[in-house]
Coordinates of C-alpha atoms in Angstrom, one line a residue:
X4 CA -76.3 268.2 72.7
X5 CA -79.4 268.4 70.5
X6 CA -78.2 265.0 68.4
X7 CA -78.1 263.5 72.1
X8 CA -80.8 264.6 74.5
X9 CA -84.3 265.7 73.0
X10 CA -87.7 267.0 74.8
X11 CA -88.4 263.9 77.0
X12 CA -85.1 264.0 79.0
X13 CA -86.1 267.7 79.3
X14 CA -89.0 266.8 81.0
X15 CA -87.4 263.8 83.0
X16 CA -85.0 265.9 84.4
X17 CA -87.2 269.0 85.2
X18 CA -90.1 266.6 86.5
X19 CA -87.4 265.1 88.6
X20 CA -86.3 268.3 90.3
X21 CA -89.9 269.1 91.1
X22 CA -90.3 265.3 92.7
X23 CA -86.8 266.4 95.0
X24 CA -88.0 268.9 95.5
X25 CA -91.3 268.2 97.2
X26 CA -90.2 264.9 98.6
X27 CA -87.7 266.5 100.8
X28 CA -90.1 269.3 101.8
X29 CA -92.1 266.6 103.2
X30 CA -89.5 265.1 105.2
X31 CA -88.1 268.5 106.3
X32 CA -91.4 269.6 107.4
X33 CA -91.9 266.6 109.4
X34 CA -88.3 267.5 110.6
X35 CA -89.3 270.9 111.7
X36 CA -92.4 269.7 113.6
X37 CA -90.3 267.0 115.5
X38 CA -92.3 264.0 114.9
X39 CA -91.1 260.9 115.7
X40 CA -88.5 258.5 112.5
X41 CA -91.3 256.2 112.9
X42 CA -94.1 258.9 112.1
X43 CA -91.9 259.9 109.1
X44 CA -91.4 256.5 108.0
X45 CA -95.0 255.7 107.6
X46 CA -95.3 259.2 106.0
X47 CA -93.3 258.1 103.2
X48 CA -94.6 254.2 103.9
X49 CA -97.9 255.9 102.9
X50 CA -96.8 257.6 99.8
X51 CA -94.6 254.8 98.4
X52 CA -97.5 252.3 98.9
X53 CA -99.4 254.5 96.1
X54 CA -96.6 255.0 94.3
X55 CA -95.9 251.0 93.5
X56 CA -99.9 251.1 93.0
X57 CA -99.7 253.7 90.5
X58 CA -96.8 252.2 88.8
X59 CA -98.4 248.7 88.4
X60 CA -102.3 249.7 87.8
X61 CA -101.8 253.1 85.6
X62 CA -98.0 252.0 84.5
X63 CA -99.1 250.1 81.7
X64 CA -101.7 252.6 80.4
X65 CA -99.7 254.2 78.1
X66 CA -98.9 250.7 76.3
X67 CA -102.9 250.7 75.9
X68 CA -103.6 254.4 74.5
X69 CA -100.1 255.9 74.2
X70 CA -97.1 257.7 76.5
X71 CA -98.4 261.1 75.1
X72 CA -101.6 260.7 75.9
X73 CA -101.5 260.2 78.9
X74 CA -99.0 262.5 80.7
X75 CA -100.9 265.3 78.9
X76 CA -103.9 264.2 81.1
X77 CA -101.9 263.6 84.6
X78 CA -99.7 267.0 83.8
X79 CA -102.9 269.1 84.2
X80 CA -104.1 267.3 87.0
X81 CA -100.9 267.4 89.3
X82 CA -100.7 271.0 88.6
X83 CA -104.0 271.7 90.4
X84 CA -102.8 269.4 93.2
X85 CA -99.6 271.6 93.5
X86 CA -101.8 274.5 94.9
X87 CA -102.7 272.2 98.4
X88 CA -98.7 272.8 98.9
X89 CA -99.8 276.4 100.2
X90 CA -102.1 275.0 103.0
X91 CA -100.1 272.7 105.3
X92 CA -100.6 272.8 109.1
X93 CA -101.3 269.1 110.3
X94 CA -99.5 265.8 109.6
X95 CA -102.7 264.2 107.7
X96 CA -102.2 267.1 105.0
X97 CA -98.8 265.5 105.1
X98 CA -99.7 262.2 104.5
X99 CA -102.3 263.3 101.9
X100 CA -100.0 265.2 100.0
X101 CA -97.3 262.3 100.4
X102 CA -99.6 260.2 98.7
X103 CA -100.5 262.6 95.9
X104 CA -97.1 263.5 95.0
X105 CA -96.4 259.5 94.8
X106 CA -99.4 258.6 92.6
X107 CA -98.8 261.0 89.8
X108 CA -94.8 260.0 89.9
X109 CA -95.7 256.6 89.9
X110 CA -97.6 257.1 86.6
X111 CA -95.4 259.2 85.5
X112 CA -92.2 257.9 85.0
X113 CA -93.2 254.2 83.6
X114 CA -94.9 256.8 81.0
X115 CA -91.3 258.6 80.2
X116 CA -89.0 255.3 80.5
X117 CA -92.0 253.2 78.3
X118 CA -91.9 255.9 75.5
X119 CA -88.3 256.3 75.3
X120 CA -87.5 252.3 75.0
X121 CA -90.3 251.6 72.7
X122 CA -89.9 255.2 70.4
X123 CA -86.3 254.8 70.1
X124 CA -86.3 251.6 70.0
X125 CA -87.5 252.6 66.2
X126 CA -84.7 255.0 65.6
X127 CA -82.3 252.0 65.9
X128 CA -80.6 253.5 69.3
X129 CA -78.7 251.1 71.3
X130 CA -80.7 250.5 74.6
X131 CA -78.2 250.7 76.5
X132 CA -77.9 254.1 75.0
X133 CA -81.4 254.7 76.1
X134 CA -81.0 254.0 79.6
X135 CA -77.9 255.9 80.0
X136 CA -79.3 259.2 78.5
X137 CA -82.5 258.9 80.8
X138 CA -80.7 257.7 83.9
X139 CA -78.6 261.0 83.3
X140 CA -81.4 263.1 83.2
X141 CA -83.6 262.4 86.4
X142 CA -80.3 261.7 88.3
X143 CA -78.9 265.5 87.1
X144 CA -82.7 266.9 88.2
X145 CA -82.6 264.9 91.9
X146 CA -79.1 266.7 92.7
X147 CA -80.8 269.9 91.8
X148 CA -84.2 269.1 94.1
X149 CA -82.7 267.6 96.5
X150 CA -80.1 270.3 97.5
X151 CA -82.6 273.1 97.1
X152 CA -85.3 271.3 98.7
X153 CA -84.9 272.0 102.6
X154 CA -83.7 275.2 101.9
X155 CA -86.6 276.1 99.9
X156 CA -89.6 274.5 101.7
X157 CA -88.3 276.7 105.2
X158 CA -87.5 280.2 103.5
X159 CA -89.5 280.3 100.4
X160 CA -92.1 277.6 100.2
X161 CA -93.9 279.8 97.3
X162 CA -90.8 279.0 94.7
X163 CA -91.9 275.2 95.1
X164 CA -95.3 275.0 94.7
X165 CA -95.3 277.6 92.1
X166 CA -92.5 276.0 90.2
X167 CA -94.5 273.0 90.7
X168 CA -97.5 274.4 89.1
X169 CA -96.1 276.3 86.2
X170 CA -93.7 273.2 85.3
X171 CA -97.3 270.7 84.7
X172 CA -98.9 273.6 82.7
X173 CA -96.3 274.1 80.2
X174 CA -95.4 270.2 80.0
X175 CA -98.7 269.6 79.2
X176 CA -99.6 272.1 76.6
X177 CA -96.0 271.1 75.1
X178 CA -96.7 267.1 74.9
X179 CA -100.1 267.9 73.6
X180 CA -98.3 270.3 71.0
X181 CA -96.1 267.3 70.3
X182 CA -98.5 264.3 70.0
X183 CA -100.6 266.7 67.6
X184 CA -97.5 267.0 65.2
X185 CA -96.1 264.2 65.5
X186 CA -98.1 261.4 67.2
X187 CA -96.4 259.0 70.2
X188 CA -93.1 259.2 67.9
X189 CA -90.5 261.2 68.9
X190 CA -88.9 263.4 66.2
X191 CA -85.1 263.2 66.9
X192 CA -82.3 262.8 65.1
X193 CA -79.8 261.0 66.8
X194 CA -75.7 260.8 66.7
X195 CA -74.5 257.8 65.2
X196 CA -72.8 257.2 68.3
X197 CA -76.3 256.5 69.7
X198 CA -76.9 253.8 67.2
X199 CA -73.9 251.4 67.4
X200 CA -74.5 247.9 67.8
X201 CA -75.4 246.8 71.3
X202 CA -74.1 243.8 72.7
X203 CA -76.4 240.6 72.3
X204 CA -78.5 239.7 75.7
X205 CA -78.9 236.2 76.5
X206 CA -82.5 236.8 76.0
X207 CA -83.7 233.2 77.2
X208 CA -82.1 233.9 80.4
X209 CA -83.5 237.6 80.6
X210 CA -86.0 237.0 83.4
X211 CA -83.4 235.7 85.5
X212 CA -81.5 238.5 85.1
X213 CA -84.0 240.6 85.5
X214 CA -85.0 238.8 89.1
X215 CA -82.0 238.9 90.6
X216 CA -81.5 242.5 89.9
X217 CA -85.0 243.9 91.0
X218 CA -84.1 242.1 93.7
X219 CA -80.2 243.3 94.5
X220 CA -82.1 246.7 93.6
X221 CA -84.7 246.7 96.4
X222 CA -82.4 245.6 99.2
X223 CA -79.6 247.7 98.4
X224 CA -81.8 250.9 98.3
X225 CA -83.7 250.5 101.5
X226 CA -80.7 252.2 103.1
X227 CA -80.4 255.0 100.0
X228 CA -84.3 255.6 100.6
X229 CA -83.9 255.8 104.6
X230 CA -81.1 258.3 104.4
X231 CA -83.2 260.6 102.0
X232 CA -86.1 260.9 104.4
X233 CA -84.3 260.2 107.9
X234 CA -81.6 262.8 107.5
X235 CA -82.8 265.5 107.6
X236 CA -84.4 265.0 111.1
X237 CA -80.8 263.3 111.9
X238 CA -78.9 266.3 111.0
X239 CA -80.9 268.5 112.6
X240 CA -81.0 266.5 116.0
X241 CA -77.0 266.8 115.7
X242 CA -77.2 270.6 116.1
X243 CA -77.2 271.6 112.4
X244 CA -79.9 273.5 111.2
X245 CA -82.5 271.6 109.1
X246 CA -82.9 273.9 106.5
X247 CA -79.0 273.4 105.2
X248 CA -79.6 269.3 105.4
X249 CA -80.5 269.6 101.6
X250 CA -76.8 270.2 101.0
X251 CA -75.3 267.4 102.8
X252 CA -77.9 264.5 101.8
X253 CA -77.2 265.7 98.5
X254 CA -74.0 263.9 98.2
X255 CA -76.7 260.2 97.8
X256 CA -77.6 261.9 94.1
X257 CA -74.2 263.1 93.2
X258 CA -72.7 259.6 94.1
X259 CA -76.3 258.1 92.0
X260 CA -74.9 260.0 89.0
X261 CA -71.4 259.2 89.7
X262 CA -72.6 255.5 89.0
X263 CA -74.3 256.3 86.2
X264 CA -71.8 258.2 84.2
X265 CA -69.5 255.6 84.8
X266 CA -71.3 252.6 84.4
X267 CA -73.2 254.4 81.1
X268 CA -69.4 254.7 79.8
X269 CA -67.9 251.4 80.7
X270 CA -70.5 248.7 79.3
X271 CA -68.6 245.5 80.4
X272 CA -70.8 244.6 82.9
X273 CA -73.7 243.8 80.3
X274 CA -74.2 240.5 80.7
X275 CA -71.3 239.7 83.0
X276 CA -72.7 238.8 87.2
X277 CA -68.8 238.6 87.9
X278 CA -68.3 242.0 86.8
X279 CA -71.6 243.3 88.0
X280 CA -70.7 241.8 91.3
X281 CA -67.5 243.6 92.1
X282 CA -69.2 247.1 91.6
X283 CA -71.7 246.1 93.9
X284 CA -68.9 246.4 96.5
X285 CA -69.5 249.9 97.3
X286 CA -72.5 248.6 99.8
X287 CA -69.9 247.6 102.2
X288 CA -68.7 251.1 102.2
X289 CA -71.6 252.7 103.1
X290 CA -72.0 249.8 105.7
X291 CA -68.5 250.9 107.8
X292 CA -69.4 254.5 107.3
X293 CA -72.6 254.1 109.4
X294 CA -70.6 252.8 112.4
X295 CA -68.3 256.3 112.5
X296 CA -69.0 259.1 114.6
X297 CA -70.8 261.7 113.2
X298 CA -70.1 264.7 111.8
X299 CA -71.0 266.9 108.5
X300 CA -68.4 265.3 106.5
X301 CA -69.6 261.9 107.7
X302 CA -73.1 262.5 106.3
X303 CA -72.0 263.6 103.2
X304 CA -69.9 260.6 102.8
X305 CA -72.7 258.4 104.3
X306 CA -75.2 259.7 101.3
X307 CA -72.7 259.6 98.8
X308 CA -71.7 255.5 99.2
X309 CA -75.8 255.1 99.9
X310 CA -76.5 256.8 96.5
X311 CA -73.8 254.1 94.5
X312 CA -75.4 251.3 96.5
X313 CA -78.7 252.0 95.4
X314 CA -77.6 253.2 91.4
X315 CA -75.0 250.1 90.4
X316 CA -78.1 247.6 90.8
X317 CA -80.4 250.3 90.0
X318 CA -78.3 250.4 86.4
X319 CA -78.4 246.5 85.9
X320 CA -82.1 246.0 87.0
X321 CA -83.1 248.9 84.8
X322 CA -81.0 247.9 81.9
X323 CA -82.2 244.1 81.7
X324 CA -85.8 245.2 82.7
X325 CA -86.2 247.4 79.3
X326 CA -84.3 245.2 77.2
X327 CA -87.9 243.9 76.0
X328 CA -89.0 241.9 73.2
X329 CA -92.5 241.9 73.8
X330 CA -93.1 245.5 72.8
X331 CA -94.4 245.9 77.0
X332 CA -91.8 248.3 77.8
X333 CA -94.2 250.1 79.8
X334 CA -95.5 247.2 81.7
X335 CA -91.8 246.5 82.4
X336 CA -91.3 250.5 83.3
X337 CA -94.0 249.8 85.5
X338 CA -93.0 246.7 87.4
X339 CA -89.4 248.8 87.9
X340 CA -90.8 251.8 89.5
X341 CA -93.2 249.5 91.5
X342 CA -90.0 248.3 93.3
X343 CA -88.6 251.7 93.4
X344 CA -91.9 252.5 95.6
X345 CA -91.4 249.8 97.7
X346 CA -87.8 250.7 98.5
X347 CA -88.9 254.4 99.3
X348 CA -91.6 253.1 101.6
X349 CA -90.0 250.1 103.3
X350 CA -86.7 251.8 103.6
X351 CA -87.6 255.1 105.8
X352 CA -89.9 252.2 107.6
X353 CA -87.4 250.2 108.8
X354 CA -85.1 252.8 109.3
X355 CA -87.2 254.7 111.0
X356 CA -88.0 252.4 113.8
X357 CA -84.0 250.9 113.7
X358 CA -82.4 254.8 114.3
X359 CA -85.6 255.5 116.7
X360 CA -84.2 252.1 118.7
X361 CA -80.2 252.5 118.1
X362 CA -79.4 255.7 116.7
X363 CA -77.5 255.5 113.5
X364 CA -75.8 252.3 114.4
X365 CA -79.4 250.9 113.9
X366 CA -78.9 251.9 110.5
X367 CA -75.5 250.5 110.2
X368 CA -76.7 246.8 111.7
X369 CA -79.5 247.2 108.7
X370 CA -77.1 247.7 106.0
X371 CA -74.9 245.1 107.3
X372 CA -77.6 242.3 107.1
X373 CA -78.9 243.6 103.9
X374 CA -74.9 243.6 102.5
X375 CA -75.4 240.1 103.7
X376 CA -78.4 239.2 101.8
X377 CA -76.5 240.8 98.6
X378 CA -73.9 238.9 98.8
X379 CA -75.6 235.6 98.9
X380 CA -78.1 236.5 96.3
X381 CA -75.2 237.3 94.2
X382 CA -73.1 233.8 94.9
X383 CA -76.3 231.7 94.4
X384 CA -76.7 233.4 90.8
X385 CA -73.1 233.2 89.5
X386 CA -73.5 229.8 90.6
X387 CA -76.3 228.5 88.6
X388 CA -75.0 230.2 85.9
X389 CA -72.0 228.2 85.7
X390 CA -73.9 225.3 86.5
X391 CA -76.2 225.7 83.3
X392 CA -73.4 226.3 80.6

């Protein structure tokens, strides 16, 4: 494993437990207090908005003074924020916390995806490599945070903010360590598997690519992002206790890294929108499911489709967005995790208000007209495509 994953996906996938982690003790909080989808959605609104404006002001920074550098700063400074975790009692320590959590993320993980494409970038790995080996990591750390989370925030709220706090310490004396011994490169040496020849990207048409998919990306995963933070409040309205929710919504990461595995394994929709297209068809899945009764299977099967509907364009717009040959692979990192902020605060927004209005089939009407949208985005592209050669 050491010739395939070194200390960065370590941290990717540990950092993303801890952002699980507190993200659904927000929401399951706000479950337990009863306040209203809406007031939940413009919790998470709130935090979003500073996540896109972390990822598109502080994004880039590490292009400017180096990766290293500067998670070893924002590590020591989230783990003093961790400690406000102990002192919750009113919904603006909610939305103050929501917003912290989102700004450090949102410099965060440009940081992690900008040093990884540029750094191995040098050591000759195929990007597509890249991608798949980092996409595997956060996606194996959400399952993790994201079962535990209820669970944890209601029984043992200690274990979070702790873990919290002791995970920033020692990530932060360890990339120090690192960046003293061996600068912003990343001393790995990788299987030759990692290294074989990717296939050529149509480069000239890269922005295209990359447009359409951001865009496929953020509509598909307003639905994804809704179910994360709506759910819980959902399931526990349907007579199932909040606190096992974490268990059930889990199913949206286990079907994220079902996508991944798969589409990391079976390349041939790199630069093919026919082939991209048809694994998009998992959206219209998750669209029949919201229209079922309800029941404990139900929402597991409703997070799990939600999860691929968000990860198959995720994969593509992530993919084409690092593919860089401008050496600003953390410009680009930070224009991708700018959308993934807006899809985590637009999505609970909408949804919000649309279950608050129609129940879950207000949800279901959403992902029908955003399945809609998808669809015609995706014609319109194959289209010109054709048109051009």
């Amino acid at each position: 494993m050491k010739r395939y994953f070194h200390l960065y996906h370590l941290f990717s996938n540990n950092f993303s437990i801890l952002s699980y982690l507190l993200t659904s003790a927000i929401n399951s909080v706000a479950a337990e207090w009863n306040l209203p989808f809406f007031m939940i959605g413009l919790i998470n609104f709130a935090g979003a908005f500073s996540y896109v404006m972390a990822s598109l002001f502080f994004g880039r920074l590490g292009d400017l003074f180096g990766q290293k550098r500067i998670l070893t700063f924002i590590t020591i400074i989230f783990a003093f924020f961790n400690v406000l975790g102990f002192f919750w009692s009113n919904v603006f320590e909610l939305f103050v916390f929501a917003i912290g959590v989102n700004l450090f993320f949102g410099t965060f993980f440009p940081q992690i995806e900008g040093l990884l494409s540029k750094r191995e970038k040098a050591l000759r790995i195929d990007p597509a490599s890249t991608i798949n080996r980092f996409t595997l990591s956060w996606s194996t750390g959400n399952i993790i945070g994201m079962a535990l989370g209820p669970f944890l925030i209601i029984k043992y709220p200690y274990i979070t903010f702790g873990y919290g706090i002791a995970l920033n310490l020692i990530a932060s004396y360890m990339i120090r360590k690192d960046l003293s011994k061996n600068g912003e490169a990343i001393k790995f040496n990788p299987s030759y598997k990692l290294t074989v020849s990717p296939k050529t990207i149509d480069f000239p048409r890269i922005k295209l690519y990359r447009l359409v998919y951001r865009t496929t990306l953020f509509l598909s995963g307003l639905v994804y992002s809704a179910v994360l933070s709506l759910f819980p409040k959902v399931i526990g309205m349907s007579g199932l206790p909040v606190r096992i929710s974490g268990f059930l919504i889990v199913g949206a990461n286990i079907g994220v890294l079902i996508v991944f595995l798969t589409l990391g394994r079976i390349k041939i929709w790199v630069g093919n929108p026919i082939l991209s297209t048809i694994f998009l068809a998992v959206i219209p899945v998750e669209t029949i499911l919201l229209f079922l009764p309800t029941s404990p299977l139900l929402f597991f099967l409703i997070s799990l489709f939600a999860g691929m509907s968000y990860a198959v364009p995720y994969t593509y717009a992530i993919f084409y967005g690092l593919n860089s040959q401008d050496e600003d692979e953390g410009k680009q990192g930070g224009f991708h995790e700018a959308i993934i902020g807006m899809i985590f605060g637009i999505g609970p927004l909408i949804g919000g208000f649309a279950i608050q209005m129609f129940n879950l089939t207000g949800l279901g009407m959403m992902s029908a007209t955003i399945l809609i949208a998808v669809s015609v985005i995706q014609y319109s592209f194959i289209k010109s495509l054709s048109v051009k050669k």
